[in-house]
Amino acid sequence: MGRLSRKGTGMAKICTLSILLSLLVPTPATRSPDCGGILTPAGLRYFAEVSKPHAESVLRQDLVVPASPSSFLTSPKPSSRNQINSVRVSELSLSLIPDSGLRLSIGADLSVSSSPSSPRGMRLSILADLHVEMNTEGNLELVTSACKPTLEEEQSSEEMGSKSSSSSELDKEINIDKICLEVSKLLLLPNERLISLSAQFPVTPSCQAQYLPLAAPVFSEQGITISLQTTFQVAGVAIPLPVSPVPFSMPEPVSSSPSHLTLAFSEHFYTSLFSALEMAGAFNMTLLSPLTTASMAEHIPQMGSLFQEDVPVVLQAVFRSSPRVVLEEDKAALRLFLTIQVGTGSPTFQSFLSISVDMTAGLLLSVADTRMMISAAGTEDVELSLAASNVGPVPAPVLEELFLATIREEVPAQTNVVLNEGVFLPHISSFTYTDVSVGIHKDYVSVSCNMEFQERPGVHSTKV
């Protein structure tokens, strides 16, 4: 997937991030967001849908076959008068409470009997309010703020007069307080997945990225908005990155998003990524060149007196300053500032010429699974200038004739080797991204997508 054209609703899909950023307590420059995302009402409905089988499994395990102290029953063995035979979760929904949190509603149908021949239907309803806090470890945590479970017998019209004794007895046997205390475990392990959001993800063997939440999420009608700061480690040590010249902000909302999730990445995020890779030495490269000392001597006469034998010429490139990413509407560009040493490599590398290179290449962005794929393509501008020489002055036209074609071809190609595996996007465990749309805008990139739950990668998935 290459760069995608901006769609009319593209700005709306991520704009509520600006609401969050305006509400954040001021933080030092080292603790400012460079990316973020919003889980939309559609994404919340999907999470509720895939949580339903999990909730049913937990209730069935704790009510039908209780085998541990974690059971929701007050006794490890069901009463001889009331045996819960089956549990079916017929309803599980999550709705947004703006400026507060979420409302969880669960309806479960129970089959209860005092003997195999006399089953009765019961309805367990759970209504709970939830919110998300940031704990002392800096992780997000789902917390229950209110909870009300009720148990009613499904009565026929002639039985509507009063609650049956079997329902009253079952009320005493189900530990209502424990259901409320552990109501979040009926969802799809939300706290474990929230912790996985801030896991370290590999970029290269020696470089890791980590997305850290800066505050508790903001809940609004548009969804759940989280601001994140990206940190990078090289060989296990956090590295300093350039400070963003402007705070990360998003455009105002104009409509709701049909996607489950929208992520947004600032221009500074991409510049920080390339700076981290440069600090890790990932872009130190040896360029393949067709030149030899004899072929260079045809353009630079002093080469003949310096080298009596014809040997291959080697180009070694390093960054003389950090790369920069520039985002414009529908266009991303990578600016590279290199020093290229020209020399011979046998028996050891010996430089006889040093060239300063400023070049700009287009960037193509796409998403595969939970990774953003980045590739350099289409070198736009290349400027060569002589930095140092042991073979006398070399005019700019000669530098271009000898090295321009190699630099245009090899630098983007070797940059893409470094970026080949892509960069993990913020995500939670067991979920991948589908139906992805990438939009490049002035100063930021938006990624709108649907989520797909994969219970075990490659084995089972739930897609809506």
Short mmCIF file of N, CA and C in Angstrom, two decimals, residues 14 77 103 115 119 132 155 201 228 238 288 298 311 320 326 344 362-363 383 402 412 414 418 454 461:
data_model
loop_
_atom_site.label_atom_id
_atom_site.label_comp_id
_atom_site.label_asym_id
_atom_site.label_seq_id
_atom_site.Cartn_x
_atom_site.Cartn_y
_atom_site.Cartn_z
N ILE A 14 -9.36 11.47 13.25
CA ILE A 14 -8.40 11.51 14.34
C ILE A 14 -8.42 12.82 15.12
N LYS A 77 -19.53 -25.96 46.46
CA LYS A 77 -20.43 -26.93 45.83
C LYS A 77 -21.83 -26.33 45.74
N ARG A 103 -19.98 2.30 30.33
CA ARG A 103 -21.02 1.53 31.00
C ARG A 103 -21.06 0.14 30.39
N SER A 115 -33.67 -30.66 40.16
CA SER A 115 -33.51 -32.03 39.67
C SER A 115 -33.43 -31.97 38.16
N PRO A 119 -35.91 -28.09 35.04
CA PRO A 119 -35.09 -26.89 34.80
C PRO A 119 -35.95 -25.63 34.80
N VAL A 132 -10.90 4.49 33.45
CA VAL A 132 -9.50 4.10 33.29
C VAL A 132 -8.61 5.07 34.06
N GLN A 155 -40.38 -15.81 34.38
CA GLN A 155 -41.66 -16.38 34.77
C GLN A 155 -42.66 -16.33 33.62
N PHE A 201 8.83 -2.78 21.55
CA PHE A 201 8.76 -3.42 20.25
C PHE A 201 10.10 -3.26 19.53
N LEU A 228 0.15 9.47 23.47
CA LEU A 228 1.32 8.62 23.70
C LEU A 228 2.60 9.37 23.38
N ALA A 238 18.05 4.17 27.00
CA ALA A 238 17.19 5.20 26.40
C ALA A 238 18.05 6.29 25.81
N LEU A 288 27.82 0.14 -3.02
CA LEU A 288 28.43 -0.57 -4.14
C LEU A 288 28.71 0.43 -5.26
N GLU A 298 40.88 8.87 -14.91
CA GLU A 298 40.53 9.50 -16.18
C GLU A 298 39.88 10.87 -15.97
N VAL A 311 42.65 -0.69 -8.39
CA VAL A 311 41.91 -1.39 -7.35
C VAL A 311 40.49 -0.82 -7.27
N ARG A 320 26.07 12.99 8.87
CA ARG A 320 26.78 14.07 9.55
C ARG A 320 25.83 14.87 10.45
N VAL A 326 9.63 15.28 6.51
CA VAL A 326 8.76 16.43 6.26
C VAL A 326 7.44 15.90 5.69
N THR A 344 39.75 3.14 -0.85
CA THR A 344 39.98 1.75 -1.26
C THR A 344 39.89 0.87 -0.02
N GLY A 362 11.39 10.56 -1.50
CA GLY A 362 10.01 10.38 -1.10
C GLY A 362 9.86 9.19 -0.18
N LEU A 363 8.87 9.23 0.69
CA LEU A 363 8.58 8.12 1.59
C LEU A 363 7.22 7.54 1.25
N GLU A 383 22.41 17.01 -3.65
CA GLU A 383 23.45 18.05 -3.78
C GLU A 383 24.76 17.48 -3.26
N LEU A 402 30.87 11.11 -11.42
CA LEU A 402 31.43 9.90 -10.83
C LEU A 402 30.50 9.22 -9.82
N PRO A 412 18.88 5.06 -1.11
CA PRO A 412 17.51 4.63 -0.81
C PRO A 412 17.40 3.10 -0.66
N GLN A 414 19.61 0.91 0.40
CA GLN A 414 20.13 0.42 1.68
C GLN A 414 19.34 0.97 2.86
N VAL A 418 17.20 -1.39 5.98
CA VAL A 418 17.07 -1.12 7.41
C VAL A 418 15.59 -1.12 7.82
N GLN A 454 -7.52 -12.06 17.22
CA GLN A 454 -6.95 -13.36 16.88
C GLN A 454 -6.60 -14.07 18.19
N SER A 461 -9.70 -16.24 14.28
CA SER A 461 -9.89 -14.80 14.27
C SER A 461 -11.36 -14.49 14.28
#
